[in-house]
């Protein structure tokens, strides 16, 4: 399957088109095998099961899975502090490992995650599911505008491109202007980056006198931020580049992108032959139904879970809604509707209302008069919480029209987030540089300056 900007194909048709009953049987068989292995070989999980008073050998079905305790990043952090450098949650040692990666956090010491050769090959295999679904193949030339540091995301995608027969163009350690030039020089057909960087790179091309829609780019592929599943942001990227925009989801702990949009772009498919996804209510901790919002809880049943980094009921802190409706692409997996709706870690309660960064971003993205660069500050100068949203005007938008634009944006935000806020239009270039080198900047633009954040 070449890079044709079309619907793409299926990398592993048998695994991507099982019936619901077949997925359940496969997941339960893999779950039993995984728990048996962890009970024998993992001090970390033996300890977790013992502390919870649960015998893992009694967990035989997906319904039984809820009896096990959840795990999270803090469990990994504590393990690595107690038993440096890797902790005791890996199944592979430094002597037998092949790839060492770190978490993408910007504060504190990053967590370390180690892969064996087999588990690293699995990472490229599951990326092949995503890329094939999005039209990337032997005729694709894919720009990788990444720093190529210890963060696993771009490394996995890089090797996934090679897996499906495409050409990778590493574009780290250079300027955005140079990356635009590389697209033209090498005839790049696709690129992989955050949604916000796709907009920035397109706007940079325009400043260089290049219309990004006239470049060879036919597909843009995104992760790490919610923007590519926000209709207005997706539309802006597609109009800017004249290409199809695809969303993907992964975590460092999972090793790869395990949810992806297909050519229909009607939600991200869950890779259910490789992962078990639970959706639970963030407060009651009970399962939610299709169409209801819940936190995603992951259990890894792919090669990486058995070989290197097992995850059992791992909390993503991501809120999402799933559907079981069939997709015209032919895949039978469940899908996320509307991408990641919010992160539990990023909930800000303002005047009794829960506020998420994507709610602000999706509203601002509807205005062509605004750029994608914004920042919101919550403060409590006296007794009442205030919100100030600063957003850059699009280059060339007349300053005399800013007052009217300010009023329209304020009304739209009040309607969307159910909170009144002050809006400030900023000149182009004022906000963007503060987030130019920030990983996942979309989640970090909501700043809370209150002494007590509730």
XYZ file of N, CA and C in Angstrom, residues 38-257:
660
model
N 3.619 -13.765 35.121
C 3.973 -12.750 36.110
C 4.004 -13.331 37.515
N 3.128 -14.262 37.782
C 3.110 -14.900 39.099
C 4.397 -15.681 39.352
N 4.994 -16.178 38.277
C 6.249 -16.924 38.401
C 7.467 -16.015 38.389
N 7.445 -14.952 37.563
C 8.688 -14.256 37.222
C 8.766 -12.801 37.653
N 7.683 -12.190 38.115
C 7.704 -10.755 38.398
C 7.553 -10.449 39.885
N 8.635 -10.049 40.572
C 8.513 -9.635 41.979
C 7.553 -8.463 42.150
N 7.553 -7.559 41.183
C 6.705 -6.375 41.241
C 5.229 -6.778 41.304
N 4.804 -7.631 40.372
C 3.386 -7.992 40.334
C 3.011 -8.983 41.427
N 3.913 -9.852 41.827
C 3.609 -10.714 42.975
C 3.315 -9.867 44.207
N 4.109 -8.810 44.367
C 3.911 -7.921 45.510
C 2.579 -7.185 45.405
N 2.269 -6.688 44.204
C 1.007 -5.969 44.019
C -0.190 -6.887 44.281
N -0.142 -8.099 43.772
C -1.254 -9.028 43.965
C -1.399 -9.399 45.447
N -0.274 -9.616 46.112
C -0.320 -9.987 47.528
C -0.889 -8.850 48.367
N -0.451 -7.610 48.089
C -0.949 -6.454 48.839
C -2.461 -6.292 48.657
N -2.959 -6.662 47.477
C -4.393 -6.534 47.201
C -5.175 -7.753 47.676
N -4.463 -8.788 48.109
C -5.135 -9.996 48.574
C -5.827 -10.760 47.461
N -5.218 -10.750 46.260
C -5.824 -11.400 45.098
C -4.904 -12.508 44.595
N -5.482 -13.660 44.319
C -4.746 -14.759 43.706
C -4.918 -14.654 42.192
N -3.868 -14.322 41.447
C -4.023 -14.110 39.997
C -4.427 -15.376 39.245
N -4.169 -16.537 39.815
C -4.549 -17.772 39.126
C -6.062 -17.940 39.064
N -6.767 -17.168 39.882
C -8.227 -17.222 39.856
C -8.842 -16.267 38.869
N -8.009 -15.460 38.194
C -8.496 -14.504 37.189
C -8.474 -15.198 35.836
N -9.635 -15.554 35.328
C -9.725 -16.334 34.098
C -10.463 -15.608 32.974
N -11.245 -14.595 33.302
C -12.054 -13.906 32.297
C -11.819 -12.400 32.365
N -12.344 -11.685 31.385
C -12.232 -10.229 31.395
C -13.001 -9.628 32.558
N -14.114 -10.231 32.935
C -14.848 -9.745 34.104
C -14.029 -9.932 35.374
N -13.271 -11.030 35.464
C -12.412 -11.278 36.629
C -11.301 -10.236 36.743
N -10.904 -9.676 35.604
C -9.770 -8.741 35.581
C -9.973 -7.592 36.558
N -11.210 -7.182 36.773
C -11.489 -6.052 37.658
C -11.139 -6.352 39.119
N -10.912 -7.616 39.453
C -10.528 -7.962 40.825
C -9.082 -7.583 41.124
N -8.290 -7.412 40.062
C -6.875 -7.080 40.248
C -6.706 -5.595 40.535
N -5.636 -5.228 41.264
C -5.406 -3.802 41.549
C -4.930 -3.067 40.309
N -5.181 -1.771 40.249
C -4.618 -0.955 39.175
C -3.174 -0.602 39.516
N -2.429 -0.281 38.481
C -1.060 0.207 38.637
C -0.954 1.531 37.905
N 0.111 2.290 38.186
C 0.273 3.573 37.503
C 1.734 3.981 37.487
N 1.975 5.157 36.936
C 3.342 5.663 36.785
C 4.055 5.796 38.132
N 3.321 6.146 39.174
C 3.953 6.294 40.487
C 4.469 4.960 41.013
N 3.792 3.864 40.683
C 4.308 2.541 41.054
C 5.649 2.296 40.378
N 5.757 2.657 39.102
C 7.018 2.495 38.377
C 8.099 3.397 38.967
N 7.721 4.621 39.286
C 8.695 5.566 39.839
C 9.242 5.063 41.178
N 8.350 4.599 42.034
C 8.765 4.092 43.342
C 9.673 2.872 43.178
N 9.331 1.996 42.236
C 10.135 0.802 42.003
C 11.546 1.166 41.558
N 11.675 2.158 40.667
C 13.003 2.531 40.192
C 13.792 3.296 41.239
N 13.118 4.000 42.129
C 13.824 4.649 43.233
C 14.348 3.621 44.232
N 13.547 2.581 44.461
C 13.937 1.547 45.420
C 15.006 0.620 44.851
N 14.925 0.328 43.546
C 15.841 -0.634 42.933
C 16.339 -0.086 41.602
N 17.203 0.948 41.680
C 17.695 1.572 40.453
C 18.603 0.602 39.672
N 18.736 0.798 38.347
C 18.092 1.884 37.601
C 16.717 1.517 37.019
N 16.423 0.211 36.882
C 15.219 -0.185 36.148
C 14.042 -0.542 37.033
N 14.240 -0.687 38.355
C 13.171 -1.167 39.203
C 12.996 -2.665 39.032
N 11.883 -3.199 39.531
C 11.666 -4.648 39.432
C 10.401 -4.992 38.658
N 9.958 -4.080 37.780
C 8.747 -4.364 37.009
C 9.036 -4.843 35.594
N 10.303 -4.831 35.164
C 10.655 -5.354 33.852
C 10.819 -6.876 33.900
N 10.694 -7.495 32.744
C 11.008 -8.921 32.605
C 12.309 -9.131 31.841
N 12.987 -8.035 31.503
C 14.259 -8.100 30.795
C 15.276 -7.302 31.601
N 16.509 -7.756 31.624
C 17.569 -7.087 32.378
C 18.435 -6.259 31.440
N 19.280 -5.418 32.021
C 20.207 -4.630 31.213
C 21.123 -5.524 30.393
N 21.464 -6.699 30.945
C 22.353 -7.614 30.235
C 21.683 -8.204 28.992
N 20.351 -8.317 29.025
C 19.627 -8.936 27.914
C 18.831 -7.936 27.084
N 18.911 -6.657 27.420
C 18.117 -5.655 26.732
C 18.721 -5.211 25.424
N 17.927 -4.488 24.634
C 18.383 -4.011 23.335
C 18.125 -2.523 23.126
N 17.048 -1.983 23.720
C 16.687 -0.579 23.510
C 16.265 0.019 24.844
N 16.883 1.127 25.212
C 16.540 1.820 26.453
C 15.924 3.171 26.111
N 14.752 3.425 26.671
C 14.061 4.685 26.417
C 13.633 5.311 27.734
N 13.324 6.595 27.680
C 12.880 7.304 28.869
C 11.521 7.928 28.660
N 10.838 8.209 29.762
C 9.546 8.876 29.684
C 9.748 10.293 29.186
N 8.671 10.872 28.665
C 8.767 12.185 28.045
C 8.461 13.336 28.969
N 8.484 13.109 30.284
C 8.172 14.172 31.220
C 9.186 15.298 31.174
N 8.749 16.507 31.529
C 9.636 17.668 31.494
C 10.117 18.062 32.875
N 9.625 17.396 33.911
C 10.074 17.693 35.274
C 10.513 16.403 35.930
N 11.519 16.506 36.813
C 11.966 15.334 37.538
C 12.774 14.393 36.660
N 13.227 13.314 37.256
C 14.026 12.319 36.554
C 13.131 11.434 35.703
N 13.453 11.250 34.420
C 12.582 10.421 33.581
C 12.623 8.964 34.012
N 11.508 8.272 33.808
C 11.458 6.841 34.054
C 12.111 6.114 32.885
N 12.753 4.992 33.181
C 13.448 4.226 32.158
C 12.647 2.990 31.789
N 12.607 2.704 30.485
C 11.897 1.529 29.991
C 12.802 0.794 29.001
N 12.967 -0.519 29.225
C 13.916 -1.322 28.459
C 13.181 -2.356 27.612
N 13.637 -2.506 26.373
C 13.074 -3.507 25.466
C 14.117 -4.556 25.117
N 13.643 -5.769 24.864
C 14.467 -6.806 24.263
C 14.375 -6.652 22.747
N 15.165 -7.431 22.017
C 15.066 -7.376 20.561
C 13.678 -7.791 20.092
N 13.111 -8.833 20.714
C 11.785 -9.302 20.301
C 10.715 -8.258 20.597
N 10.800 -7.631 21.765
C 9.759 -6.644 22.079
C 9.917 -5.394 21.220
N 11.157 -5.047 20.863
C 11.335 -3.888 19.988
C 10.822 -4.179 18.582
N 11.001 -5.405 18.109
C 10.423 -5.771 16.823
C 8.895 -5.676 16.872
N 8.316 -6.001 18.036
C 6.869 -5.876 18.201
C 6.438 -4.413 18.085
N 7.236 -3.489 18.630
C 6.911 -2.061 18.549
C 6.767 -1.631 17.087
N 7.701 -2.038 16.249
C 7.608 -1.673 14.828
C 6.432 -2.383 14.165
N 6.116 -3.603 14.615
C 4.984 -4.349 14.051
C 3.664 -3.628 14.313
N 3.443 -3.167 15.531
C 2.164 -2.513 15.807
C 2.089 -1.134 15.162
N 3.228 -0.458 15.006
C 3.208 0.780 14.228
C 2.807 0.499 12.779
N 3.150 -0.704 12.288
C 2.775 -1.054 10.923
C 1.258 -1.130 10.763
N 0.542 -1.574 11.815
C -0.921 -1.544 11.779
C -1.390 -0.117 11.482
N -0.853 0.831 12.274
C -1.299 2.225 12.179
C -0.965 2.831 10.824
N 0.277 2.680 10.419
C 0.745 3.343 9.208
C 0.051 2.788 7.960
N -0.132 1.463 7.910
C -0.811 0.865 6.765
C -2.244 1.373 6.668
N -2.903 1.498 7.812
C -4.286 2.006 7.823
C -4.367 3.427 7.298
N -3.252 4.170 7.385
C -3.231 5.573 7.010
C -2.529 5.819 5.669
N -2.377 4.737 4.883
C -1.880 4.896 3.517
C -0.386 4.992 3.369
N 0.388 4.682 4.422
C 1.846 4.729 4.326
C 2.355 3.358 3.893
N 3.229 3.332 2.884
C 3.723 2.068 2.362
C 4.975 2.243 1.531
N 5.244 1.324 0.611
C 6.510 1.323 -0.121
C 6.811 2.588 -0.912
N 5.815 3.339 -1.340
C 6.107 4.549 -2.114
C 6.130 5.805 -1.246
N 6.095 5.632 0.078
C 6.039 6.776 0.996
C 7.433 7.263 1.370
N 7.552 8.576 1.478
C 8.774 9.222 1.972
C 8.336 10.083 3.160
N 8.734 9.687 4.350
C 8.150 10.254 5.563
C 9.165 11.096 6.330
N 8.861 12.376 6.480
C 9.709 13.276 7.266
C 9.454 13.035 8.744
N 10.545 12.928 9.512
C 10.455 12.725 10.959
C 11.095 13.925 11.665
N 10.307 14.987 11.921
C 10.859 16.182 12.563
C 10.968 16.013 14.070
N 11.859 15.127 14.500
C 12.004 14.785 15.914
C 13.426 15.002 16.366
N 13.588 15.265 17.660
C 14.921 15.409 18.227
C 15.660 14.106 18.390
N 14.969 12.963 18.222
C 15.583 11.639 18.363
C 16.357 11.513 19.669
N 15.664 11.808 20.766
C 16.273 11.639 22.081
C 15.781 10.329 22.687
N 15.685 10.245 24.022
C 15.292 8.990 24.659
C 13.788 8.737 24.600
N 13.006 9.707 24.158
C 11.560 9.518 24.058
C 11.256 8.481 22.978
N 10.468 7.461 23.317
C 10.292 6.302 22.444
C 9.438 6.577 21.217
N 8.533 7.563 21.297
C 7.513 7.721 20.276
C 8.026 7.769 18.851
N 8.969 8.657 18.567
C 9.428 8.815 17.197
C 10.312 7.656 16.757
N 11.036 7.051 17.697
C 11.842 5.882 17.343
C 10.951 4.746 16.852
N 9.849 4.506 17.575
C 8.940 3.441 17.161
C 8.345 3.700 15.793
N 7.911 4.938 15.554
C 7.344 5.290 14.254
C 8.383 5.145 13.144
N 9.618 5.562 13.426
C 10.711 5.465 12.452
C 10.870 4.023 11.967
N 10.939 3.098 12.922
C 11.132 1.693 12.538
C 9.859 1.100 11.938
N 8.692 1.627 12.333
C 7.455 1.183 11.720
C 7.386 1.553 10.251
N 7.871 2.731 9.894
C 7.910 3.162 8.494
C 8.773 2.203 7.678
N 9.925 1.847 8.235
C 10.798 0.889 7.554
C 10.100 -0.465 7.402
N 9.321 -0.847 8.423
C 8.617 -2.139 8.404
C 7.641 -2.230 7.234
N 6.940 -1.114 6.935
C 5.946 -1.147 5.850
C 6.570 -0.808 4.497
N 7.887 -0.612 4.460
C 8.566 -0.394 3.188
C 8.762 1.050 2.798
N 8.448 1.985 3.683
C 8.632 3.396 3.378
C 10.053 3.869 3.637
N 10.315 5.094 3.237
C 11.614 5.733 3.466
C 11.460 6.760 4.569
N 12.336 6.714 5.554
C 12.322 7.718 6.616
C 13.335 8.812 6.297
N 12.939 10.035 6.579
C 13.826 11.185 6.428
C 14.011 11.800 7.812
N 15.074 11.433 8.529
C 15.285 11.994 9.873
C 15.566 13.488 9.768
N 14.821 14.272 10.547
C 14.961 15.727 10.461
C 15.109 16.315 11.857
N 15.933 15.672 12.667
C 16.202 16.210 13.991
C 17.318 17.240 13.956
N 17.444 17.979 15.063
C 18.542 18.933 15.238
C 18.666 19.910 14.075
N 17.532 20.412 13.606
C 17.567 21.428 12.561
C 16.374 22.355 12.732
N 16.305 23.388 11.953
C 15.252 24.384 12.103
C 13.985 23.967 11.374
N 12.890 24.620 11.714
C 11.631 24.364 11.016
C 11.749 24.752 9.552
N 12.442 25.843 9.277
C 12.628 26.274 7.884
C 13.342 25.192 7.075
N 14.363 24.606 7.686
C 15.103 23.562 6.974
C 14.219 22.339 6.746
N 13.348 22.022 7.683
C 12.442 20.879 7.515
C 11.477 21.110 6.354
N 11.019 22.333 6.215
C 10.152 22.657 5.074
C 10.923 22.446 3.771
N 12.164 22.899 3.747
C 12.995 22.705 2.555
C 13.201 21.227 2.250
N 13.370 20.417 3.307
C 13.584 18.980 3.120
C 12.357 18.308 2.502
N 11.166 18.774 2.867
C 9.943 18.225 2.264
C 9.995 18.384 0.748
N 10.426 19.552 0.293
C 10.493 19.818 -1.146
C 11.672 19.098 -1.791
N 12.820 19.104 -1.134
C 14.024 18.497 -1.715
C 13.877 16.992 -1.908
N 13.295 16.330 -0.916
C 13.235 14.870 -0.937
C 11.866 14.330 -1.364
N 10.953 15.220 -1.699
C 9.636 14.781 -2.135
C 8.873 14.042 -1.061
N 8.940 14.557 0.154
C 8.278 13.874 1.270
C 6.764 13.849 1.057
N 6.181 12.689 1.268
C 4.745 12.505 1.065
C 3.956 12.548 2.370
N 4.656 12.370 3.488
C 4.002 12.310 4.793
C 4.947 12.883 5.838
N 4.388 13.282 6.988
C 5.231 13.579 8.145
C 4.491 13.185 9.414
N 5.266 12.950 10.475
C 4.726 12.539 11.772
C 5.212 13.530 12.824
N 4.268 14.155 13.527
C 4.621 15.121 14.563
C 3.380 15.421 15.406
N 3.505 16.315 16.362
C 2.329 16.745 17.118
C 1.448 17.622 16.229
N 0.144 17.699 16.499
C -0.726 18.571 15.700
C -0.288 20.034 15.722
N 0.128 20.505 16.898
C 0.528 21.911 16.989
C 1.759 22.196 16.140
N 2.680 21.223 16.060
C 3.864 21.461 15.230
C 3.515 21.415 13.747
N 2.532 20.609 13.377
C 2.105 20.577 11.974
C 1.607 21.953 11.543
N 0.848 22.603 12.415
C 0.362 23.955 12.111
C 1.527 24.937 12.067
N 2.423 24.835 13.041
C 3.578 25.729 13.077
C 4.437 25.572 11.821
N 4.668 24.319 11.404
C 5.495 24.091 10.226
C 4.805 24.626 8.972
N 3.474 24.471 8.906
C 2.751 25.014 7.769
C 2.788 26.527 7.717
N 2.620 27.171 8.866
C 2.675 28.628 8.916
C 4.081 29.132 8.615
N 5.096 28.356 9.028
C 6.476 28.722 8.701
C 6.693 28.664 7.195
N 6.145 27.648 6.548
C 6.253 27.545 5.082
C 5.630 28.762 4.414
N 4.479 29.196 4.914
C 3.819 30.367 4.340
C 4.694 31.607 4.471
N 5.355 31.771 5.614
C 6.250 32.916 5.807
C 7.432 32.857 4.846
N 7.794 31.640 4.426
C 8.892 31.462 3.474
C 8.421 31.651 2.030
N 7.120 31.972 1.862
C 6.580 32.144 0.520
C 6.185 30.840 -0.139
N 6.025 29.770 0.649
C 5.668 28.449 0.136
C 4.270 28.099 0.614
N 3.403 27.722 -0.301
C 2.074 27.257 0.074
C 2.185 25.778 0.439
N 2.005 25.415 1.717
C 2.183 24.004 2.104
C 1.246 23.055 1.367
N 0.106 23.564 0.889
C -0.841 22.709 0.178
C -0.325 22.306 -1.198
N 0.730 22.973 -1.676
C 1.294 22.628 -2.981
C 2.489 21.701 -2.869
N 2.878 21.330 -1.657
C 3.984 20.394 -1.463
C 3.500 18.969 -1.744
N 4.402 17.978 -1.789
C 3.979 16.591 -2.063
C 3.260 15.914 -0.896
N 3.108 16.580 0.242
C 2.517 15.963 1.419
C 1.064 15.551 1.149
N 0.761 14.258 1.404
C -0.614 13.761 1.241
C -1.196 13.255 2.562
N -0.345 13.033 3.564
C -0.832 12.548 4.855
C -0.019 13.121 5.995
N -0.710 13.613 7.030
C -0.034 14.074 8.239
C -0.517 13.183 9.385
N 0.416 12.759 10.235
C 0.134 11.722 11.228
C 0.571 12.236 12.599
N -0.312 12.107 13.579
C -0.104 12.836 14.830
C -0.357 11.980 16.066
N 0.258 12.413 17.156
C 0.063 11.795 18.466
C 0.532 12.804 19.503
N 0.435 12.419 20.788
C 0.963 13.176 21.927
C 0.082 14.340 22.373
N -0.786 14.848 21.501
C -1.724 15.912 21.834
C -3.103 15.535 21.303
N -4.156 16.124 21.842
C -5.507 15.763 21.400
C -5.949 16.404 20.097
N -5.175 17.337 19.548
C -5.653 18.184 18.457
C -6.142 17.471 17.223
N -5.497 16.360 16.832
C -5.852 15.714 15.569
C -7.220 15.042 15.621
N -7.818 14.900 16.804
C -9.186 14.399 16.913
C -10.184 15.515 17.197
N -9.698 16.745 17.303
C -10.579 17.898 17.457
C -10.949 18.381 16.060
N -12.229 18.340 15.681
C -12.611 18.622 14.287
C -12.027 19.919 13.726
N -12.071 20.981 14.507
C -11.587 22.263 13.987
C -10.077 22.239 13.759
N -9.337 21.602 14.656
C -7.886 21.509 14.496
C -7.537 20.598 13.326
N -8.224 19.464 13.226
C -7.994 18.560 12.089
C -8.266 19.295 10.770
N -9.362 20.041 10.725
C -9.722 20.777 9.514
C -8.659 21.820 9.183
N -8.142 22.493 10.193
C -7.117 23.513 9.948
C -5.852 22.890 9.364
N -5.436 21.749 9.904
C -4.243 21.072 9.392
C -4.473 20.623 7.948
N -5.649 20.070 7.679
C -5.930 19.571 6.331
C -6.014 20.698 5.316
N -6.605 21.810 5.696
C -6.678 22.947 4.784
C -5.297 23.551 4.555
N -4.496 23.575 5.597
C -3.159 24.167 5.509
C -2.269 23.356 4.575
N -2.302 22.025 4.730
C -1.392 21.157 3.994
C -2.042 20.516 2.760
N -3.360 20.653 2.608
C -4.013 19.986 1.493
C -3.853 18.478 1.566
N -3.878 17.934 2.777
C -3.602 16.515 3.004
C -4.559 15.967 4.051
N -4.608 14.648 4.183
C -5.432 14.029 5.212
C -4.664 13.958 6.529
N -5.376 14.253 7.605
C -4.787 14.327 8.946
C -5.278 13.130 9.758
N -4.351 12.387 10.371
C -4.683 11.179 11.109
C -4.215 11.282 12.559
N -5.046 10.777 13.467
C -4.702 10.771 14.881
C -4.253 9.374 15.304
N -3.333 9.330 16.261
C -2.839 8.088 16.846
C -2.689 8.279 18.349
N -2.650 7.172 19.082
C -2.520 7.252 20.537
C -1.542 6.182 21.012
N -0.652 6.586 21.895
C 0.251 5.640 22.532
C 0.766 6.209 23.839
N 1.496 5.400 24.569
C 2.148 5.820 25.797
C 3.541 5.194 25.811
N 4.492 5.865 26.466
C 5.833 5.305 26.584
C 5.765 3.908 27.198
N 4.919 3.755 28.210
C 4.816 2.477 28.898
C 4.279 1.380 27.980
N 3.415 1.752 27.036
C 2.861 0.783 26.098
C 3.836 0.474 24.971
N 4.783 1.378 24.730
C 5.824 1.137 23.752
C 5.502 1.576 22.347
N 4.233 1.840 22.069
C 3.888 2.154 20.689
C 2.520 2.808 20.632
N 2.143 3.157 19.415
C 0.788 3.649 19.175
C -0.128 2.442 19.077
